[in-house]
Amino acid sequence: MDPFSITTNSILAVFTVMQLGLIPIMAEGETTVFGAVGEQVILPCIDKPQTNGVTWKYNDQVVIQHSIYLSRGRIPIKDRYELNKQEVSKGNLSLKLSQLEHSDAGKYVCIVGSRTFEVQLQVFEVTGSPSGYLLQGKNLMLSIQGSSSASVTWSNNRKDKVTATQSTELKNGGRTLQIHNLQVEDSGTWMCHITSLSAKLDIPYKVLVIGFHNLKRETLYEAVNSTVSISYSLSTHLLQIRELEYVRVGLEWKPVIDSKYQGKFNFSVTSKEQPLSKQMANMQVTWKPSHTLEVKLSKVQFEDAGWYQCQLTVSRDHVEKAIHLVVMTVSADPVGPLSKWANVTLLCKLSAPIPPNAQLFWEHLNGTEKKLNMSGHSEVMVKTKTVGLWRCSLKVENNTITSIDYTVVKAAEWNNYVLIWAMVGLGASIVLLLLASLFIFIFTARQRRRRRAEKMAQARRDLFERRICQCQRQLKNDYSDA
Ligand SMILES: *[C@@H]1O[C@H](CO)[C@@H](O)[C@H](O)[C@H]1NC(C)=O
Ligand SMILES: *[C@@H]1O[C@H](CO)[C@@H](O)[C@H](O)[C@H]1NC(C)=O
Ligand SMILES: *[C@@H]1O[C@H](CO)[C@@H](O)[C@H](O)[C@H]1NC(C)=O
Ligand SMILES: *[C@@H]1O[C@H](CO)[C@@H](O)[C@H](O)[C@H]1NC(C)=O
């Protein structure tokens, strides 16, 4: 309230009092002030500068007095009352009251000379039940305590006015706000707005929800043999809570919705958080302090499909988040190259029922052949002789979620290769055979020639020897004759 209106009010009040012929002991101005528990408040009292002194009373007892020197009243804990001396000399006799309590509410009177100004203090507090941190999915009740004459409204952490919805409920004439099924996104400062004709006050309330950030995709569709990454992001630094509570993080898995979860990985968060990592078969689980649990599946198999749930335990309470992994696989019967006139059966299947607005189909790329799944079926089969590239796709509203390619190979192509290689082999062997024959021919010819030469030499030797013999015989005969 500005000093001018206070003065006007005072004049009016004095005038009325004088008109009624009463002694002017009534307050010259009355103001209402709202304060919040734990906060401070200014009880206004403005007069002309160079006032001689001021006395503040609460429930008819002096709480503070200022003349030339400052003296304090007799009621206890008066340290919370304060007059600003500089402001006083300017005629601002407002009283500052800090660390408000509910018991501070009531009527304050500022007495300046023969004049009095009255201030009504109303003290409010917003309480939450349960108080402190909250786990995702829980309910929270906020209520306002204090004078019931004021009107109360609330706004959420996005500064939107709270109305009765599915998740918020207003009770008790708006003085109580019930928030159902709290989500991480509800964390932040909520506000309580208290208004009356002459005063208003906004009281903040901090809401802290521990849980997992909402992912856009809660179901992952992945092709077999691909690498899958699932991560769970926590809303809060666990170390803050760790100081007060026992905190544990775990990963569990179940293959089908009706089965029981099996624990995969579990550890307690210590006061000295460190990165943790564990490898189990094709699964790598990594804890990145202090926000994220990451699960990596390399070469994901059809059998790896199912629900992967991260569980956070805080004391005896827990909160969890499950992500559904759906795996797509394809197979062919028979496997391998397709001989002429034979058919191949291509099968494509998902590990879980397909979503209602989705399509699963086989199509021959660069062709027209296409086969859709029957409605509701999580598999599609095609019988074909068409070779080339086939693709099985899962589409939701024209967006391809995942796909796998399969190439049907013609056996004829395969035979041609065999034939070519066979001919090449045959050619090579013939050449080798010819070479070998030639070699043998040359070798035997040479051998024969050598043998003939040897025979001739022998004959010549024989002839020569015979001639010598004949000579000797002739000589012998010559001697005997002599
Ligand atoms: C009067 O003094 C108080 C501090 O005691 C100050 O907060 C307030 O703004 C002052 N009022 C005016 C009108 O100057
Ligand atoms: C997945 O990989 C294995 C070998 O690692 C292979 O035999 C199989 O055909 C692959 N599956 C698909 C659908 O590609
Ligand atoms: C291939 O499929 C067609 C139609 O489904 C069928 O008529 C034919 O007998 C099949 N051929 C072989 C060799 O299985
Ligand atoms: C399919 O057709 C496109 C052109 O439309 C061509 O570039 C591509 O090589 C073809 N692929 C096969 C496997 O024939």
PDB file of N, CA and C in Angstrom, residues 322-352:
ATOM      1  N   ALA A 322      10.881 -50.525 -17.448  1.00  0.00           N
ATOM      2  CA  ALA A 322      11.098 -51.667 -18.336  1.00  0.00           C
ATOM      3  C   ALA A 322      11.096 -51.209 -19.781  1.00  0.00           C
ATOM      4  N   ILE A 323      11.988 -51.786 -20.570  1.00  0.00           N
ATOM      5  CA  ILE A 323      12.036 -51.511 -22.004  1.00  0.00           C
ATOM      6  C   ILE A 323      11.909 -52.845 -22.729  1.00  0.00           C
ATOM      7  N   HIS A 324      11.001 -52.868 -23.685  1.00  0.00           N
ATOM      8  CA  HIS A 324      10.720 -54.111 -24.405  1.00  0.00           C
ATOM      9  C   HIS A 324      11.573 -54.177 -25.664  1.00  0.00           C
ATOM     10  N   LEU A 325      12.357 -55.243 -25.763  1.00  0.00           N
ATOM     11  CA  LEU A 325      13.181 -55.445 -26.951  1.00  0.00           C
ATOM     12  C   LEU A 325      12.526 -56.494 -27.838  1.00  0.00           C
ATOM     13  N   VAL A 326      12.195 -56.094 -29.073  1.00  0.00           N
ATOM     14  CA  VAL A 326      11.587 -57.007 -30.037  1.00  0.00           C
ATOM     15  C   VAL A 326      12.628 -57.260 -31.127  1.00  0.00           C
ATOM     16  N   VAL A 327      12.891 -58.540 -31.410  1.00  0.00           N
ATOM     17  CA  VAL A 327      13.914 -58.880 -32.402  1.00  0.00           C
ATOM     18  C   VAL A 327      13.246 -59.440 -33.658  1.00  0.00           C
ATOM     19  N   MET A 328      13.765 -59.012 -34.807  1.00  0.00           N
ATOM     20  CA  MET A 328      13.256 -59.495 -36.098  1.00  0.00           C
ATOM     21  C   MET A 328      14.302 -60.419 -36.711  1.00  0.00           C
ATOM     22  N   THR A 329      13.832 -61.531 -37.276  1.00  0.00           N
ATOM     23  CA  THR A 329      14.779 -62.435 -37.923  1.00  0.00           C
ATOM     24  C   THR A 329      14.186 -62.957 -39.226  1.00  0.00           C
ATOM     25  N   VAL A 330      15.076 -63.404 -40.143  1.00  0.00           N
ATOM     26  CA  VAL A 330      14.604 -63.995 -41.401  1.00  0.00           C
ATOM     27  C   VAL A 330      15.311 -65.326 -41.601  1.00  0.00           C
ATOM     28  N   SER A 331      14.639 -66.224 -42.347  1.00  0.00           N
ATOM     29  CA  SER A 331      15.269 -67.498 -42.678  1.00  0.00           C
ATOM     30  C   SER A 331      14.746 -67.940 -44.045  1.00  0.00           C
ATOM     31  N   ALA A 332      15.494 -68.850 -44.677  1.00  0.00           N
ATOM     32  CA  ALA A 332      15.107 -69.339 -45.999  1.00  0.00           C
ATOM     33  C   ALA A 332      15.125 -70.856 -45.987  1.00  0.00           C
ATOM     34  N   ASP A 333      14.188 -71.465 -46.751  1.00  0.00           N
ATOM     35  CA  ASP A 333      14.158 -72.911 -46.858  1.00  0.00           C
ATOM     36  C   ASP A 333      13.926 -73.268 -48.313  1.00  0.00           C
ATOM     37  N   PRO A 334      14.795 -73.932 -49.058  1.00  0.00           N
ATOM     38  CA  PRO A 334      16.104 -74.372 -48.590  1.00  0.00           C
ATOM     39  C   PRO A 334      17.112 -73.215 -48.544  1.00  0.00           C
ATOM     40  N   VAL A 335      18.173 -73.428 -47.767  1.00  0.00           N
ATOM     41  CA  VAL A 335      19.238 -72.422 -47.693  1.00  0.00           C
ATOM     42  C   VAL A 335      20.146 -72.632 -48.904  1.00  0.00           C
ATOM     43  N   GLY A 336      20.737 -71.592 -49.388  1.00  0.00           N
ATOM     44  CA  GLY A 336      21.728 -71.726 -50.454  1.00  0.00           C
ATOM     45  C   GLY A 336      21.143 -71.489 -51.835  1.00  0.00           C
ATOM     46  N   PRO A 337      21.943 -71.721 -52.871  1.00  0.00           N
ATOM     47  CA  PRO A 337      21.521 -71.413 -54.242  1.00  0.00           C
ATOM     48  C   PRO A 337      20.285 -72.205 -54.645  1.00  0.00           C
ATOM     49  N   LEU A 338      19.486 -71.577 -55.473  1.00  0.00           N
ATOM     50  CA  LEU A 338      18.197 -72.144 -55.866  1.00  0.00           C
ATOM     51  C   LEU A 338      18.351 -72.791 -57.245  1.00  0.00           C
ATOM     52  N   SER A 339      18.067 -74.088 -57.312  1.00  0.00           N
ATOM     53  CA  SER A 339      18.196 -74.757 -58.606  1.00  0.00           C
ATOM     54  C   SER A 339      16.973 -74.405 -59.454  1.00  0.00           C
ATOM     55  N   LYS A 340      17.103 -74.605 -60.777  1.00  0.00           N
ATOM     56  CA  LYS A 340      16.048 -74.211 -61.715  1.00  0.00           C
ATOM     57  C   LYS A 340      14.737 -74.911 -61.368  1.00  0.00           C
ATOM     58  N   TRP A 341      13.621 -74.225 -61.490  1.00  0.00           N
ATOM     59  CA  TRP A 341      12.256 -74.710 -61.257  1.00  0.00           C
ATOM     60  C   TRP A 341      11.934 -74.877 -59.770  1.00  0.00           C
ATOM     61  N   ALA A 342      12.879 -74.768 -58.865  1.00  0.00           N
ATOM     62  CA  ALA A 342      12.579 -74.963 -57.436  1.00  0.00           C
ATOM     63  C   ALA A 342      12.106 -73.647 -56.817  1.00  0.00           C
ATOM     64  N   ASN A 343      11.418 -73.772 -55.703  1.00  0.00           N
ATOM     65  CA  ASN A 343      10.938 -72.604 -54.952  1.00  0.00           C
ATOM     66  C   ASN A 343      11.761 -72.439 -53.688  1.00  0.00           C
ATOM     67  N   VAL A 344      11.788 -71.229 -53.188  1.00  0.00           N
ATOM     68  CA  VAL A 344      12.388 -71.005 -51.871  1.00  0.00           C
ATOM     69  C   VAL A 344      11.304 -70.378 -50.990  1.00  0.00           C
ATOM     70  N   THR A 345      11.292 -70.759 -49.719  1.00  0.00           N
ATOM     71  CA  THR A 345      10.340 -70.171 -48.778  1.00  0.00           C
ATOM     72  C   THR A 345      11.103 -69.231 -47.865  1.00  0.00           C
ATOM     73  N   LEU A 346      10.733 -67.965 -47.937  1.00  0.00           N
ATOM     74  CA  LEU A 346      11.378 -66.960 -47.084  1.00  0.00           C
ATOM     75  C   LEU A 346      10.447 -66.663 -45.914  1.00  0.00           C
ATOM     76  N   LEU A 347      10.996 -66.703 -44.699  1.00  0.00           N
ATOM     77  CA  LEU A 347      10.188 -66.452 -43.509  1.00  0.00           C
ATOM     78  C   LEU A 347      10.795 -65.289 -42.741  1.00  0.00           C
ATOM     79  N   CYS A 348       9.911 -64.383 -42.332  1.00  0.00           N
ATOM     80  CA  CYS A 348      10.366 -63.237 -41.549  1.00  0.00           C
ATOM     81  C   CYS A 348       9.480 -63.181 -40.317  1.00  0.00           C
ATOM     82  N   LYS A 349      10.082 -63.114 -39.142  1.00  0.00           N
ATOM     83  CA  LYS A 349       9.229 -63.063 -37.950  1.00  0.00           C
ATOM     84  C   LYS A 349       9.764 -62.124 -36.869  1.00  0.00           C
ATOM     85  N   LEU A 350       8.826 -61.671 -36.046  1.00  0.00           N
ATOM     86  CA  LEU A 350       9.137 -60.808 -34.913  1.00  0.00           C
ATOM     87  C   LEU A 350       8.964 -61.623 -33.642  1.00  0.00           C
ATOM     88  N   SER A 351       9.686 -61.233 -32.597  1.00  0.00           N
ATOM     89  CA  SER A 351       9.601 -61.982 -31.339  1.00  0.00           C
ATOM     90  C   SER A 351       8.353 -61.628 -30.534  1.00  0.00           C
ATOM     91  N   ALA A 352       7.588 -60.638 -30.991  1.00  0.00           N
ATOM     92  CA  ALA A 352       6.399 -60.230 -30.237  1.00  0.00           C
ATOM     93  C   ALA A 352       5.329 -59.804 -31.232  1.00  0.00           C
TER      94      ALA A 352
END
